[in-house]
mmCIF file of C-alpha atoms in Angstrom:
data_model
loop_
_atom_site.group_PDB
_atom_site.id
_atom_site.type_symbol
_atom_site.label_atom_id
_atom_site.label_comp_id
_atom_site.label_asym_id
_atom_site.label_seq_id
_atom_site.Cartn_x
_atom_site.Cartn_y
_atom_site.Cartn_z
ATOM 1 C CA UNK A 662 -7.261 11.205 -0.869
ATOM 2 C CA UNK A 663 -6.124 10.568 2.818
ATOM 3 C CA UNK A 664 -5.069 7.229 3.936
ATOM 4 C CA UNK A 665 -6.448 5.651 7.374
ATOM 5 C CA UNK A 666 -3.537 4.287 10.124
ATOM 6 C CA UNK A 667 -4.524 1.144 8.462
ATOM 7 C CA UNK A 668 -4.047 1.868 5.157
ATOM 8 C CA UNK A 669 -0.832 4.021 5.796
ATOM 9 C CA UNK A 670 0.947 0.910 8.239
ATOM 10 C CA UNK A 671 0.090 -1.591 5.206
ATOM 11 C CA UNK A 672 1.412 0.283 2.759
ATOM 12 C CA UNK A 673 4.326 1.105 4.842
ATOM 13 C CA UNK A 674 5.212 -2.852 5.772
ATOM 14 C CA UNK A 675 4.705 -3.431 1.695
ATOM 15 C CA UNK A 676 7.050 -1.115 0.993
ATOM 16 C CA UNK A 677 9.766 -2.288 3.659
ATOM 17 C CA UNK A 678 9.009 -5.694 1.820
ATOM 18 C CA UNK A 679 9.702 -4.896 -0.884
ATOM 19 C CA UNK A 680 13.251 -3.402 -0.173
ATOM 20 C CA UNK A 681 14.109 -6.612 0.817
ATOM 21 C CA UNK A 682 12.484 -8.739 -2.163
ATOM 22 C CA UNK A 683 15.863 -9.228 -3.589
ATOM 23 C CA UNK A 684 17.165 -10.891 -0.909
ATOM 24 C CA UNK A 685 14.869 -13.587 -1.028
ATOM 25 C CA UNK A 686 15.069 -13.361 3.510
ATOM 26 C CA UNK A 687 11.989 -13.020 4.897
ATOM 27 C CA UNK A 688 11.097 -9.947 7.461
ATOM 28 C CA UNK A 689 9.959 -10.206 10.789
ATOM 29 C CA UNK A 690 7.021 -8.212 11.452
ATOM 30 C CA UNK A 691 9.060 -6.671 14.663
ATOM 31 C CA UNK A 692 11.491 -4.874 12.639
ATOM 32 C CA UNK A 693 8.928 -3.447 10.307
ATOM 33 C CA UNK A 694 6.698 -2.069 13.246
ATOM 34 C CA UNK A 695 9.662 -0.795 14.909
ATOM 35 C CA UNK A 696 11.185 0.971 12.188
ATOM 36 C CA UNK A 697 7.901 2.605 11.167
ATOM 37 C CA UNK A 698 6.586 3.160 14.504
ATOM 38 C CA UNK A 699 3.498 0.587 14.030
ATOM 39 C CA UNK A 700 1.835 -0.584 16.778
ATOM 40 C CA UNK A 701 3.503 -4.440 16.537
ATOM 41 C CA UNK A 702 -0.231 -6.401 17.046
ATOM 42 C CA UNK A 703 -1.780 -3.902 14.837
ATOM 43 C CA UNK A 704 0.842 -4.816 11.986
ATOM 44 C CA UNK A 705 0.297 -8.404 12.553
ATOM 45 C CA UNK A 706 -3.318 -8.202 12.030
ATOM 46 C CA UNK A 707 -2.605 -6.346 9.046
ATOM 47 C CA UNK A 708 0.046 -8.754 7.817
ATOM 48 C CA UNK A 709 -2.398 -11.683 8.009
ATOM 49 C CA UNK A 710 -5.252 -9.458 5.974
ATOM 50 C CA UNK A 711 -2.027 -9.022 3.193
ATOM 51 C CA UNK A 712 -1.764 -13.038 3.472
ATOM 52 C CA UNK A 713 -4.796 -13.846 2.683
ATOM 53 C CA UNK A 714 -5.622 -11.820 -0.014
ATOM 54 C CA UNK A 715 -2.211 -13.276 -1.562
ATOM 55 C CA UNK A 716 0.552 -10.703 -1.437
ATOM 56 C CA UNK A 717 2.249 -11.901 1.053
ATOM 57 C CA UNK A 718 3.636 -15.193 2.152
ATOM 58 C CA UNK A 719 5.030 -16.143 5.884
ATOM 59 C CA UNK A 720 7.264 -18.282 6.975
ATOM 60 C CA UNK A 721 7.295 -19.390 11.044
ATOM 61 C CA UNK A 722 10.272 -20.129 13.073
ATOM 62 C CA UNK A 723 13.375 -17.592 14.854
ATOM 63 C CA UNK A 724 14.701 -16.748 11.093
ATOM 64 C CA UNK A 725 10.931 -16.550 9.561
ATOM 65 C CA UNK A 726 8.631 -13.286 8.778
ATOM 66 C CA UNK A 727 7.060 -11.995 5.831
ATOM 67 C CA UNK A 728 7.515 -11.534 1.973
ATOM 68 C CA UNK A 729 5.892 -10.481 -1.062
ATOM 69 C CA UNK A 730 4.817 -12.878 -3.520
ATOM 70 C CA UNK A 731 5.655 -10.803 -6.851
ATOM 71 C CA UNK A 732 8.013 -8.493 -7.378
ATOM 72 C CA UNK A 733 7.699 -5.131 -6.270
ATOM 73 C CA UNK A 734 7.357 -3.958 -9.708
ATOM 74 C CA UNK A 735 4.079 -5.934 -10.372
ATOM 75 C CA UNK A 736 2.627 -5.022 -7.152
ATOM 76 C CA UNK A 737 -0.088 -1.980 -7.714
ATOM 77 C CA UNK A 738 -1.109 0.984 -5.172
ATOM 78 C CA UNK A 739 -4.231 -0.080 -6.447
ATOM 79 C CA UNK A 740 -4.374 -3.723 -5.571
ATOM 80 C CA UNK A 741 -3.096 -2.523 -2.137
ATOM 81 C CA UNK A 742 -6.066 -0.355 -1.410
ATOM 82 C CA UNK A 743 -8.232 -3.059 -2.752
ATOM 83 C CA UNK A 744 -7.238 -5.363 -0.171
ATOM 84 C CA UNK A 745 -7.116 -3.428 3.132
ATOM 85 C CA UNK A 746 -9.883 -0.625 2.486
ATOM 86 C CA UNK A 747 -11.891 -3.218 0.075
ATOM 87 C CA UNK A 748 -13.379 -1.854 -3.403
ATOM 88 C CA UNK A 749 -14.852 1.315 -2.894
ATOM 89 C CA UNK A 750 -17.497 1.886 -5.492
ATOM 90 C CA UNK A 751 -19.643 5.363 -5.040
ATOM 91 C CA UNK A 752 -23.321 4.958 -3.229
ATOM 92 C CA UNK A 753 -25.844 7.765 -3.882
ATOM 93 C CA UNK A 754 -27.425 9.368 -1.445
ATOM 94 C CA UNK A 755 -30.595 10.867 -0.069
ATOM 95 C CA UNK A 756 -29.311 14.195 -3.162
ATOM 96 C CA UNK A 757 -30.682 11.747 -5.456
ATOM 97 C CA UNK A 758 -34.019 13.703 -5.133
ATOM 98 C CA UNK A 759 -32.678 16.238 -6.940
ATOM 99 C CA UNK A 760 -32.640 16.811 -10.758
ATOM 100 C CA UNK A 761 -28.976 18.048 -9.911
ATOM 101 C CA UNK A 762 -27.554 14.786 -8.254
ATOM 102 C CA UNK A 763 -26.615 13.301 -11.602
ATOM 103 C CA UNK A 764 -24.231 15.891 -12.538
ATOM 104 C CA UNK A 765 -22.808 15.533 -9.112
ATOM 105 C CA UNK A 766 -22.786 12.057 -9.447
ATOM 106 C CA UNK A 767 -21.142 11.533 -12.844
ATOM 107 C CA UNK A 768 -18.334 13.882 -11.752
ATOM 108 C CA UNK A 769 -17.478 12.120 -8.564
ATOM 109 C CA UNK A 770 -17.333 9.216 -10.875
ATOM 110 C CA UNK A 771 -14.723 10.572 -13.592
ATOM 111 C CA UNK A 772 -12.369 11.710 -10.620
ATOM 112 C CA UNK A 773 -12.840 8.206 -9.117
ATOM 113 C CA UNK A 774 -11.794 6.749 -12.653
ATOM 114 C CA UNK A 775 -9.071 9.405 -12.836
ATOM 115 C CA UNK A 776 -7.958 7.851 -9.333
ATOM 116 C CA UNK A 777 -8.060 4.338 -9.805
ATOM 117 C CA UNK A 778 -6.291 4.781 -12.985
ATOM 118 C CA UNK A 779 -3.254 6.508 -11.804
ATOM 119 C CA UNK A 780 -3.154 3.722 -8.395
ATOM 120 C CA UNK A 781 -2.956 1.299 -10.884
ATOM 121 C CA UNK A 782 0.102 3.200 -12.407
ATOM 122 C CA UNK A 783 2.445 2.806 -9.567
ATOM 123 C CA UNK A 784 4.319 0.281 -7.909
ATOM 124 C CA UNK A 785 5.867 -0.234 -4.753
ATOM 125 C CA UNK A 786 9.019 -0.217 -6.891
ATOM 126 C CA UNK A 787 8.148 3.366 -8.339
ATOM 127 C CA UNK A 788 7.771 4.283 -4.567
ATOM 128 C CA UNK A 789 10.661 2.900 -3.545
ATOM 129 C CA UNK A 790 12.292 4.861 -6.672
ATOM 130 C CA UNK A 791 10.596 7.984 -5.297
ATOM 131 C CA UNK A 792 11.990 7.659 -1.755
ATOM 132 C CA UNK A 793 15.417 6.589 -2.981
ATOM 133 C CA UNK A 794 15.430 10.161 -4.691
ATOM 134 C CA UNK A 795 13.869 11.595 -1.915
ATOM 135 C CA UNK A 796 16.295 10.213 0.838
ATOM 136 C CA UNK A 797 19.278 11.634 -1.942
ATOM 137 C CA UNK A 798 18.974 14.877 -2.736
ATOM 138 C CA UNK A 799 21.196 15.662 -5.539
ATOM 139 C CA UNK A 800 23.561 18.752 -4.946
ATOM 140 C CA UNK A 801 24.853 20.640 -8.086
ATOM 141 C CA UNK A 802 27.704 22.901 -8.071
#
C-alpha cells in the first residue's frame, strides 16, 4: 500500500491531534505543518476536507486551531483513508475478456478485504502507542 503526500500529511496532522486530545487545547495548523514539514496551505486544505467529513472541529481566533471530535481510540486508519482518498472499490478492466480475469479479480478482492479489515483495526491511539515505543527503545542489560 503506499500513501500519496495527501494521504501521508492527513494522517500525520491526525496523529499530532490526537497527542493533544487530552488537553482539550486546540492546535494551530502552523505548528502541525511545521513540525511535520507540510506545506502550511496544503495542510489547511486538508484540514478543512477532515472538517467536513466530521473528524475534526476548528475553532477561529489567536488561541484557536484544530481538534478531533472522538477520541483517538475510536478514530480508524480506515475512516481516515475513507475521507481523504474516498472509498476505493476495485473497477475491472479491459482483462475482463478473458476467461482468466475472474480469478484475478476475486483475488484482488480478498486482499482488499484483508486490507480494509486490518485499517479498521487500528487507531490513531495504537499509532501513537507504536511511535511512543518506537521513539523509546528499551535497553536491557
Amino acid at each position: 500500500m503506499n500513501l500519496n503526500a495527501k494521504t501521508e500529511y492527513a494522517c500525520l496532522a491526525m496523529l499530532e491531534l490526537a497527542q493533544h486530545y487530552a488537553t482539550g487545547e486546540p492546535v494551530q495548523h502552523r505548528l502541525i505543518a511545521e513540525r511535520h514539514g507540510i506545506p502550511a496551505q496544503f495542510l489547511v486544505q486538508i484540514l478543512h476536507q477532515l472538517k467536513r467529513a466530521g473528524l475534526v472541529n476548528s475553532t477561529r481566533g489567536a488561541c484557536g486551531g484544530y481538534q478531533l471530535t472522538q477520541p483517538p481510540q475510536e478514530v480508524t486508519l480506515a475512516e481516515l483513508l475513507d475521507v481523504v482518498e474516498g472509498s476505493t472499490d476495485s473497477t475491472t478492466s479491459a482483462a475482463n475478456a478473458s476467461p482468466l480475469a475472474p480469478v484475478l479479480l476475486e483475488v484482488c478482492a480478498e486482499l482488499t478485504a484483508v486490507q480494509r479489515e486490518r485499517l479498521e483495526a487500528i487507531t490513531l491511539a495504537d499509532l501513537l502507542d507504536r511511535a511512543a515505543v518506537e521513539a523509546d527503545p528499551m535497553w536491557y542489560i
